[in-house]
Amino acid sequence: MTNEQQSEWTAQALVAGGAVLLLLAAFWMGVYAPNAKMLPDDFETTYEYEGTLKVLDSGNKTGQGEPGAFQTMQFDNEGCACDIFGNATLWHILTADPEQSTDDETFYHEAVNVYATPDDADGDGLPDTYLFSLKDSNSWLDRTTYESRGEGTSADDYGYSTWSPNNLPAKETTTAPNPFVSGHTNTYMFEGTEDVDGLEAYVYVADETGTNIEYMPATTSPLHALSTGLGATFHISYYERVKVDSESGTTLDRDLDITVYATFPNFYAAGNYGLLYLTDGAHFPSETTYTGTLFSAEAGATMAIDAIKTTSVVTAMPGPDNTTVDPTTATHLLTNTAFAVNTQVPIGVDDDGNPIYITVDLNADGSLAAPATMFVNRSSHQVGSAETGFANTFPHSNTDPAAPAFFRNPFMNNYNNMYTATDAANWSGGLAHFTGVPIDATGVPTEMDYGTFYNWFDSTTFNDQQTTEPLPDSMLTVNGGNWTSHPFFTYEVAGANNTTVTMPGPSAVPIKMSFEENIWFDPYTGTVSNQVYNVTVYADIIGVTLQTIDVEYSDEQKAAYPVSMGQKAFAQFYSELTIPAMEIMGGYTEAEQTESVDTATERTSNLKMADTYVPGLLIVLALGCLIGGFYIYYQEGEGGGGAPAAAPEPAADDGGDGDASDSGDDDSGGDDDSGD
């Protein structure tokens, strides 16, 4: 190969090499460098936070169902019925799944686990005291834009995005989705720059505390049960201060101050969460049990009794034109209260000589306490009707312990009882004690009219009998029978001439009922702790006791009071109330900050390598090759850029001037050959 040919080949090779290097640079910048900024499809990243955590104390810490501060309504000075963890740790764990990932999106699992402390005594790499998980779900992450979307959503339904190598921070106010509530957009105010271990960080503040951001706790959150069980809705107050590396978009530090608020529905209103809205099937039928004794003069014995007061809803009653109507309305129910008064009656003995008893309802015919109907307001729980209004009956929520109260007498429902405070100076345990007695139409305490007591005499056998109803006419002597009315007693009066006259007493006297009720109840909820009935039925004038009833709440009924009162107090207190249910105040741990700086440094180095160093080197090499190739081509090749060829010596025959000139111009390569 001649020198001329070698120079031409070298120039061509350099130009070709330069072109290849330019193509490599273009490929690097157009394909490799963007791919280097993409998220991988195989990673596991944990962000660790530390700080103070407050979370609603819902009790049951020992698994025995004991109430917490939330149920007992005990609040700190910030209005939170919460457990406080002053050194809590939060781990935000992102784990990619390459098998489900695609070229464009990374499928990953996200968990936000909360621990009481960062202590790891067993050395398993996890904090020892796990509390709960705020998030445990799968998502998709766009590998280029770093935007995320939930599993099962469409590919264009991205919610959360953040700073990244493809979305570097700028010295200006910007917006980004809230990391807790993707449907809300935070405004990040640029606060300034700050040196973080030699890196320039842009500092932003997102102060969303003036906005109630709607929030729904995850199913793994301890707050989720407030939504499903009590119908609570949630919003968060959000404050974030974040430092972002200016060159890589890496978050170097983040401080959070987040409060989750729970708002409870109106428990007095109709609906799925109408805890205080009286409903058939939910609040009725209800039973109240009593124990005590009953004395019957007729039976000549005192017997132990168990009484059950059942209140049920009347859903059908006679209407006009022989129809049946349901008296239930949106505002009131018609209830019926009936007593069963049971005693055990021996009917024989078994093979071992043990007595056999049967249960007998002494009030099966309603003679002891007749059933009574009354309308009750479904929200206020006051007794009355749509026509007469709903009286401020007793007991009820927020009872005034200093004022008398009224309620229908349970044994004679055509009488009202008046209740007044009893021994108020000695009340204890939050319970009020009232005593109730019947009153007449003028409001004066009275004995209740219960019937008439008759005395009869048999003229043939000379026996007598007493009844509470008149004997049939056919049994009376005036109608051919043997019985006649007979005075219970005789008495003497002064007659004429200093004599006395024996006068017959009455053969029928009024039956009276003496009634006293003592009741202990919680004034706030109106829940009854104990109720004592002392009833005496007697024949007036002659002073004969016909019947006594002395009963009070059964032990089981008394034991049910704390739970019943607590449930009602809970519903009353929290109805339409908003409370803080969780507070998170903290930020990156020191170790997390150090790791973030290392990550940013490494990422910046890689980005510079991908964006600057490699493509720059390729371009410089390409330019060198191109310049060298063109230089050789034009300086030493036929591009004319080299030294002029030497003029040939004159020939002996001068006739070839034109040919000589032509040949000299014909092939510059000929000159090279001659030079060789």
mmCIF file of C-alpha atoms in Angstrom, residues 357-632:
data_model
loop_
_atom_site.group_PDB
_atom_site.id
_atom_site.type_symbol
_atom_site.label_atom_id
_atom_site.label_comp_id
_atom_site.label_asym_id
_atom_site.label_seq_id
_atom_site.Cartn_x
_atom_site.Cartn_y
_atom_site.Cartn_z
ATOM 1 C CA TYR A 357 -91.753 -27.402 90.876
ATOM 2 C CA ILE A 358 -93.455 -25.690 88.008
ATOM 3 C CA THR A 359 -93.188 -22.015 87.125
ATOM 4 C CA VAL A 360 -96.450 -20.126 87.477
ATOM 5 C CA ASP A 361 -96.971 -16.580 86.173
ATOM 6 C CA LEU A 362 -98.984 -14.857 88.889
ATOM 7 C CA ASN A 363 -99.662 -11.992 86.510
ATOM 8 C CA ALA A 364 -100.812 -14.024 83.546
ATOM 9 C CA ASP A 365 -104.184 -12.255 83.614
ATOM 10 C CA GLY A 366 -102.655 -8.840 84.249
ATOM 11 C CA SER A 367 -104.248 -8.559 87.665
ATOM 12 C CA LEU A 368 -101.037 -7.578 89.431
ATOM 13 C CA ALA A 369 -99.781 -5.116 86.836
ATOM 14 C CA ALA A 370 -101.752 -4.590 83.671
ATOM 15 C CA PRO A 371 -99.960 -4.086 80.342
ATOM 16 C CA ALA A 372 -99.501 -0.430 79.440
ATOM 17 C CA THR A 373 -98.875 1.229 76.091
ATOM 18 C CA MET A 374 -97.121 4.514 75.584
ATOM 19 C CA PHE A 375 -95.588 6.489 72.767
ATOM 20 C CA VAL A 376 -91.876 7.227 73.000
ATOM 21 C CA ASN A 377 -89.880 9.709 70.963
ATOM 22 C CA ARG A 378 -87.246 7.804 69.011
ATOM 23 C CA SER A 379 -84.535 10.443 69.429
ATOM 24 C CA SER A 380 -85.245 12.194 72.735
ATOM 25 C CA HIS A 381 -86.627 9.025 74.394
ATOM 26 C CA GLN A 382 -89.389 11.069 76.027
ATOM 27 C CA VAL A 383 -92.822 9.556 76.547
ATOM 28 C CA GLY A 384 -95.934 11.078 75.005
ATOM 29 C CA SER A 385 -97.606 11.149 71.621
ATOM 30 C CA ALA A 386 -97.697 13.151 68.454
ATOM 31 C CA GLU A 387 -100.989 14.677 69.609
ATOM 32 C CA THR A 388 -100.117 15.450 73.230
ATOM 33 C CA GLY A 389 -96.427 16.110 72.797
ATOM 34 C CA PHE A 390 -93.591 14.309 74.528
ATOM 35 C CA ALA A 391 -93.373 15.036 78.220
ATOM 36 C CA ASN A 392 -90.077 15.512 80.025
ATOM 37 C CA THR A 393 -90.415 12.116 81.640
ATOM 38 C CA PHE A 394 -88.084 10.382 84.032
ATOM 39 C CA PRO A 395 -85.389 9.178 83.944
ATOM 40 C CA HIS A 396 -83.805 10.449 80.751
ATOM 41 C CA SER A 397 -80.571 11.813 79.378
ATOM 42 C CA ASN A 398 -79.284 14.865 81.220
ATOM 43 C CA THR A 399 -81.825 14.606 84.041
ATOM 44 C CA ASP A 400 -81.783 17.612 86.342
ATOM 45 C CA PRO A 401 -81.121 16.054 89.781
ATOM 46 C CA ALA A 402 -82.505 19.143 91.519
ATOM 47 C CA ALA A 403 -85.917 19.119 89.835
ATOM 48 C CA PRO A 404 -88.885 16.786 90.406
ATOM 49 C CA ALA A 405 -89.681 14.400 87.575
ATOM 50 C CA PHE A 406 -92.653 12.345 86.444
ATOM 51 C CA PHE A 407 -93.438 8.971 84.909
ATOM 52 C CA ARG A 408 -96.430 6.681 84.584
ATOM 53 C CA ASN A 409 -96.997 4.263 87.455
ATOM 54 C CA PRO A 410 -96.091 0.731 86.312
ATOM 55 C CA PHE A 411 -98.859 -0.974 88.337
ATOM 56 C CA MET A 412 -101.674 1.531 87.826
ATOM 57 C CA ASN A 413 -100.932 3.286 84.558
ATOM 58 C CA ASN A 414 -103.813 5.732 84.994
ATOM 59 C CA TYR A 415 -101.721 7.349 87.729
ATOM 60 C CA ASN A 416 -98.485 9.294 87.374
ATOM 61 C CA ASN A 417 -95.611 9.094 89.798
ATOM 62 C CA MET A 418 -93.731 12.120 91.024
ATOM 63 C CA TYR A 419 -90.010 11.571 91.707
ATOM 64 C CA THR A 420 -87.982 13.767 94.022
ATOM 65 C CA ALA A 421 -84.371 13.670 95.120
ATOM 66 C CA THR A 422 -83.663 11.553 98.193
ATOM 67 C CA ASP A 423 -80.754 12.115 100.573
ATOM 68 C CA ALA A 424 -78.822 14.011 97.915
ATOM 69 C CA ALA A 425 -75.988 14.816 100.333
ATOM 70 C CA ASN A 426 -75.027 11.140 100.418
ATOM 71 C CA TRP A 427 -75.133 10.333 96.722
ATOM 72 C CA SER A 428 -72.040 8.465 95.544
ATOM 73 C CA GLY A 429 -70.600 6.767 92.516
ATOM 74 C CA GLY A 430 -72.160 9.318 90.180
ATOM 75 C CA LEU A 431 -75.603 7.911 90.918
ATOM 76 C CA ALA A 432 -78.655 9.994 91.814
ATOM 77 C CA HIS A 433 -81.303 8.555 94.160
ATOM 78 C CA PHE A 434 -84.925 9.525 93.638
ATOM 79 C CA THR A 435 -88.107 8.329 95.354
ATOM 80 C CA GLY A 436 -91.336 8.131 93.421
ATOM 81 C CA VAL A 437 -94.909 8.094 94.751
ATOM 82 C CA PRO A 438 -98.297 8.354 92.972
ATOM 83 C CA ILE A 439 -99.954 11.773 92.733
ATOM 84 C CA ASP A 440 -103.515 12.861 92.071
ATOM 85 C CA ALA A 441 -104.720 15.269 89.434
ATOM 86 C CA THR A 442 -103.591 18.229 91.537
ATOM 87 C CA GLY A 443 -100.089 16.857 92.000
ATOM 88 C CA VAL A 444 -100.559 15.789 95.613
ATOM 89 C CA PRO A 445 -99.206 12.379 96.719
ATOM 90 C CA THR A 446 -101.997 9.864 97.114
ATOM 91 C CA GLU A 447 -102.868 6.207 97.572
ATOM 92 C CA MET A 448 -104.179 4.628 94.397
ATOM 93 C CA ASP A 449 -107.694 3.228 94.070
ATOM 94 C CA TYR A 450 -107.318 -0.457 93.342
ATOM 95 C CA GLY A 451 -110.908 -1.786 93.609
ATOM 96 C CA THR A 452 -113.490 -2.852 96.189
ATOM 97 C CA PHE A 453 -113.365 -5.513 98.905
ATOM 98 C CA TYR A 454 -116.727 -7.266 99.573
ATOM 99 C CA ASN A 455 -117.901 -9.295 102.600
ATOM 100 C CA TRP A 456 -120.557 -12.036 102.171
ATOM 101 C CA PHE A 457 -122.517 -14.282 104.582
ATOM 102 C CA ASP A 458 -124.133 -17.689 103.849
ATOM 103 C CA SER A 459 -127.495 -17.820 105.645
ATOM 104 C CA THR A 460 -127.585 -21.618 105.648
ATOM 105 C CA THR A 461 -124.063 -22.549 106.682
ATOM 106 C CA PHE A 462 -123.301 -19.324 108.505
ATOM 107 C CA ASN A 463 -119.942 -19.129 106.674
ATOM 108 C CA ASP A 464 -118.551 -15.911 105.288
ATOM 109 C CA GLN A 465 -116.291 -15.061 102.357
ATOM 110 C CA GLN A 466 -114.587 -11.989 100.969
ATOM 111 C CA THR A 467 -114.191 -11.174 97.304
ATOM 112 C CA THR A 468 -112.825 -8.394 95.160
ATOM 113 C CA GLU A 469 -115.762 -8.686 92.762
ATOM 114 C CA PRO A 470 -119.543 -8.811 93.493
ATOM 115 C CA LEU A 471 -121.050 -12.301 93.610
ATOM 116 C CA PRO A 472 -123.267 -13.325 90.715
ATOM 117 C CA ASP A 473 -126.894 -12.284 91.177
ATOM 118 C CA SER A 474 -128.013 -15.922 91.192
ATOM 119 C CA MET A 475 -126.101 -16.519 94.432
ATOM 120 C CA LEU A 476 -127.796 -13.719 96.320
ATOM 121 C CA THR A 477 -130.691 -14.438 98.707
ATOM 122 C CA VAL A 478 -132.937 -11.931 97.015
ATOM 123 C CA ASN A 479 -132.754 -14.133 93.955
ATOM 124 C CA GLY A 480 -133.174 -17.444 95.767
ATOM 125 C CA GLY A 481 -129.544 -17.955 96.668
ATOM 126 C CA ASN A 482 -127.890 -18.299 100.070
ATOM 127 C CA TRP A 483 -125.506 -15.328 100.094
ATOM 128 C CA THR A 484 -126.080 -11.839 101.282
ATOM 129 C CA SER A 485 -123.822 -8.889 101.901
ATOM 130 C CA HIS A 486 -122.666 -8.639 105.475
ATOM 131 C CA PRO A 487 -120.921 -5.857 107.355
ATOM 132 C CA PHE A 488 -117.283 -6.300 108.156
ATOM 133 C CA PHE A 489 -117.932 -4.949 111.644
ATOM 134 C CA THR A 490 -120.493 -3.218 113.827
ATOM 135 C CA TYR A 491 -120.119 -0.155 115.928
ATOM 136 C CA GLU A 492 -122.142 1.572 118.574
ATOM 137 C CA VAL A 493 -123.551 5.064 118.557
ATOM 138 C CA ALA A 494 -125.359 7.005 121.205
ATOM 139 C CA GLY A 495 -129.112 6.525 121.192
ATOM 140 C CA ALA A 496 -131.991 8.163 122.978
ATOM 141 C CA ASN A 497 -132.266 8.209 126.743
ATOM 142 C CA ASN A 498 -128.599 7.449 127.263
ATOM 143 C CA THR A 499 -128.728 4.230 125.324
ATOM 144 C CA THR A 500 -126.385 2.894 122.649
ATOM 145 C CA VAL A 501 -127.369 1.591 119.288
ATOM 146 C CA THR A 502 -125.356 -1.045 117.413
ATOM 147 C CA MET A 503 -124.868 -0.032 113.831
ATOM 148 C CA PRO A 504 -123.676 -2.215 110.947
ATOM 149 C CA GLY A 505 -120.408 -1.274 109.317
ATOM 150 C CA PRO A 506 -119.821 -1.358 105.577
ATOM 151 C CA SER A 507 -120.115 -4.607 103.718
ATOM 152 C CA ALA A 508 -117.792 -3.296 101.009
ATOM 153 C CA VAL A 509 -114.687 -1.149 101.506
ATOM 154 C CA PRO A 510 -112.263 0.438 99.039
ATOM 155 C CA ILE A 511 -109.078 -1.402 98.124
ATOM 156 C CA LYS A 512 -106.076 0.905 98.057
ATOM 157 C CA MET A 513 -102.591 0.438 96.702
ATOM 158 C CA SER A 514 -99.716 2.033 98.550
ATOM 159 C CA PHE A 515 -96.750 2.417 96.188
ATOM 160 C CA GLU A 516 -93.175 3.604 96.611
ATOM 161 C CA GLU A 517 -90.371 3.311 94.134
ATOM 162 C CA ASN A 518 -86.713 4.005 94.863
ATOM 163 C CA ILE A 519 -84.478 4.369 91.867
ATOM 164 C CA TRP A 520 -80.738 4.902 91.481
ATOM 165 C CA PHE A 521 -79.633 6.157 88.079
ATOM 166 C CA ASP A 522 -76.945 8.001 86.142
ATOM 167 C CA PRO A 523 -78.259 11.534 85.478
ATOM 168 C CA TYR A 524 -76.182 11.971 82.303
ATOM 169 C CA THR A 525 -77.588 8.986 80.436
ATOM 170 C CA GLY A 526 -80.686 8.176 82.466
ATOM 171 C CA THR A 527 -79.457 4.588 82.802
ATOM 172 C CA VAL A 528 -80.913 2.869 85.881
ATOM 173 C CA SER A 529 -78.570 1.078 88.267
ATOM 174 C CA ASN A 530 -81.245 -0.297 90.603
ATOM 175 C CA GLN A 531 -84.992 0.019 90.940
ATOM 176 C CA VAL A 532 -86.942 -1.061 94.037
ATOM 177 C CA TYR A 533 -90.733 -1.452 94.070
ATOM 178 C CA ASN A 534 -92.549 -1.664 97.430
ATOM 179 C CA VAL A 535 -96.256 -2.220 96.903
ATOM 180 C CA THR A 536 -98.971 -2.899 99.491
ATOM 181 C CA VAL A 537 -102.575 -3.647 98.516
ATOM 182 C CA TYR A 538 -104.932 -3.296 101.470
ATOM 183 C CA ALA A 539 -108.597 -3.017 102.320
ATOM 184 C CA ASP A 540 -109.194 0.508 103.502
ATOM 185 C CA ILE A 541 -111.168 1.188 106.686
ATOM 186 C CA ILE A 542 -110.750 -2.346 107.980
ATOM 187 C CA GLY A 543 -106.963 -2.261 107.559
ATOM 188 C CA VAL A 544 -106.491 -5.734 106.104
ATOM 189 C CA THR A 545 -103.390 -6.360 103.995
ATOM 190 C CA LEU A 546 -104.359 -8.286 100.900
ATOM 191 C CA GLN A 547 -101.083 -8.382 99.052
ATOM 192 C CA THR A 548 -97.525 -7.069 99.153
ATOM 193 C CA ILE A 549 -94.883 -6.992 96.439
ATOM 194 C CA ASP A 550 -91.261 -6.149 97.225
ATOM 195 C CA VAL A 551 -88.856 -6.478 94.318
ATOM 196 C CA GLU A 552 -85.627 -4.925 93.053
ATOM 197 C CA TYR A 553 -83.216 -5.426 90.161
ATOM 198 C CA SER A 554 -81.803 -8.916 89.938
ATOM 199 C CA ASP A 555 -78.081 -9.366 90.420
ATOM 200 C CA GLU A 556 -77.702 -9.912 86.674
ATOM 201 C CA GLN A 557 -79.561 -6.695 85.927
ATOM 202 C CA LYS A 558 -77.397 -4.743 88.375
ATOM 203 C CA ALA A 559 -74.261 -6.246 86.853
ATOM 204 C CA ALA A 560 -75.365 -5.103 83.387
ATOM 205 C CA TYR A 561 -75.497 -1.454 84.450
ATOM 206 C CA PRO A 562 -71.861 -0.443 83.800
ATOM 207 C CA VAL A 563 -71.894 -1.733 80.239
ATOM 208 C CA SER A 564 -75.334 -0.328 79.459
ATOM 209 C CA MET A 565 -74.528 3.056 80.947
ATOM 210 C CA GLY A 566 -71.132 3.123 79.248
ATOM 211 C CA GLN A 567 -72.574 2.397 75.826
ATOM 212 C CA LYS A 568 -75.173 5.102 76.119
ATOM 213 C CA ALA A 569 -72.768 7.623 77.606
ATOM 214 C CA PHE A 570 -70.349 6.833 74.795
ATOM 215 C CA ALA A 571 -72.985 7.432 72.125
ATOM 216 C CA GLN A 572 -74.269 10.610 73.770
ATOM 217 C CA PHE A 573 -70.803 12.029 74.249
ATOM 218 C CA TYR A 574 -69.415 11.267 70.801
ATOM 219 C CA SER A 575 -72.558 12.097 68.817
ATOM 220 C CA GLU A 576 -71.485 14.635 66.137
ATOM 221 C CA LEU A 577 -68.163 15.150 67.959
ATOM 222 C CA THR A 578 -64.766 15.581 66.312
ATOM 223 C CA ILE A 579 -61.710 14.342 68.193
ATOM 224 C CA PRO A 580 -58.032 13.834 67.366
ATOM 225 C CA ALA A 581 -57.551 10.107 66.858
ATOM 226 C CA MET A 582 -53.887 9.938 65.878
ATOM 227 C CA GLU A 583 -50.920 12.300 65.902
ATOM 228 C CA ILE A 584 -47.575 11.699 64.216
ATOM 229 C CA MET A 585 -44.745 14.117 64.965
ATOM 230 C CA GLY A 586 -41.301 13.125 63.757
ATOM 231 C CA GLY A 587 -38.912 12.744 60.877
ATOM 232 C CA TYR A 588 -36.072 10.740 59.382
ATOM 233 C CA THR A 589 -33.796 9.001 61.858
ATOM 234 C CA GLU A 590 -30.153 10.094 61.888
ATOM 235 C CA ALA A 591 -29.200 6.862 60.186
ATOM 236 C CA GLU A 592 -31.829 7.454 57.509
ATOM 237 C CA GLN A 593 -30.518 10.980 56.913
ATOM 238 C CA THR A 594 -26.955 9.639 56.528
ATOM 239 C CA GLU A 595 -28.118 6.923 54.155
ATOM 240 C CA SER A 596 -30.106 9.476 52.126
ATOM 241 C CA VAL A 597 -26.988 11.625 51.723
ATOM 242 C CA ASP A 598 -25.007 8.580 50.572
ATOM 243 C CA THR A 599 -27.782 7.664 48.152
ATOM 244 C CA ALA A 600 -27.911 11.192 46.752
ATOM 245 C CA THR A 601 -24.130 11.305 46.359
ATOM 246 C CA GLU A 602 -24.045 7.992 44.544
ATOM 247 C CA ARG A 603 -27.034 8.900 42.415
ATOM 248 C CA THR A 604 -25.523 12.272 41.471
ATOM 249 C CA SER A 605 -22.273 10.570 40.510
ATOM 250 C CA ASN A 606 -24.121 8.067 38.366
ATOM 251 C CA LEU A 607 -26.239 10.792 36.818
ATOM 252 C CA LYS A 608 -23.177 12.852 35.957
ATOM 253 C CA MET A 609 -21.545 9.774 34.535
ATOM 254 C CA ALA A 610 -24.613 9.068 32.453
ATOM 255 C CA ASP A 611 -25.496 12.637 31.505
ATOM 256 C CA THR A 612 -22.092 14.317 31.282
ATOM 257 C CA TYR A 613 -18.919 12.302 31.592
ATOM 258 C CA VAL A 614 -19.574 9.389 29.235
ATOM 259 C CA PRO A 615 -21.439 11.292 26.514
ATOM 260 C CA GLY A 616 -18.920 14.150 26.836
ATOM 261 C CA LEU A 617 -16.002 11.794 26.432
ATOM 262 C CA LEU A 618 -17.652 10.090 23.480
ATOM 263 C CA ILE A 619 -18.322 13.433 21.827
ATOM 264 C CA VAL A 620 -14.762 14.634 22.444
ATOM 265 C CA LEU A 621 -13.355 11.414 21.040
ATOM 266 C CA ALA A 622 -15.723 11.634 18.087
ATOM 267 C CA LEU A 623 -14.697 15.200 17.384
ATOM 268 C CA GLY A 624 -11.050 14.223 17.645
ATOM 269 C CA CYS A 625 -11.537 11.429 15.192
ATOM 270 C CA LEU A 626 -13.449 13.576 12.764
ATOM 271 C CA ILE A 627 -11.012 16.453 12.955
ATOM 272 C CA GLY A 628 -8.060 14.079 12.575
ATOM 273 C CA GLY A 629 -9.650 12.296 9.672
ATOM 274 C CA PHE A 630 -10.525 15.441 7.813
ATOM 275 C CA TYR A 631 -7.118 16.907 8.562
ATOM 276 C CA ILE A 632 -5.291 13.951 7.078
#
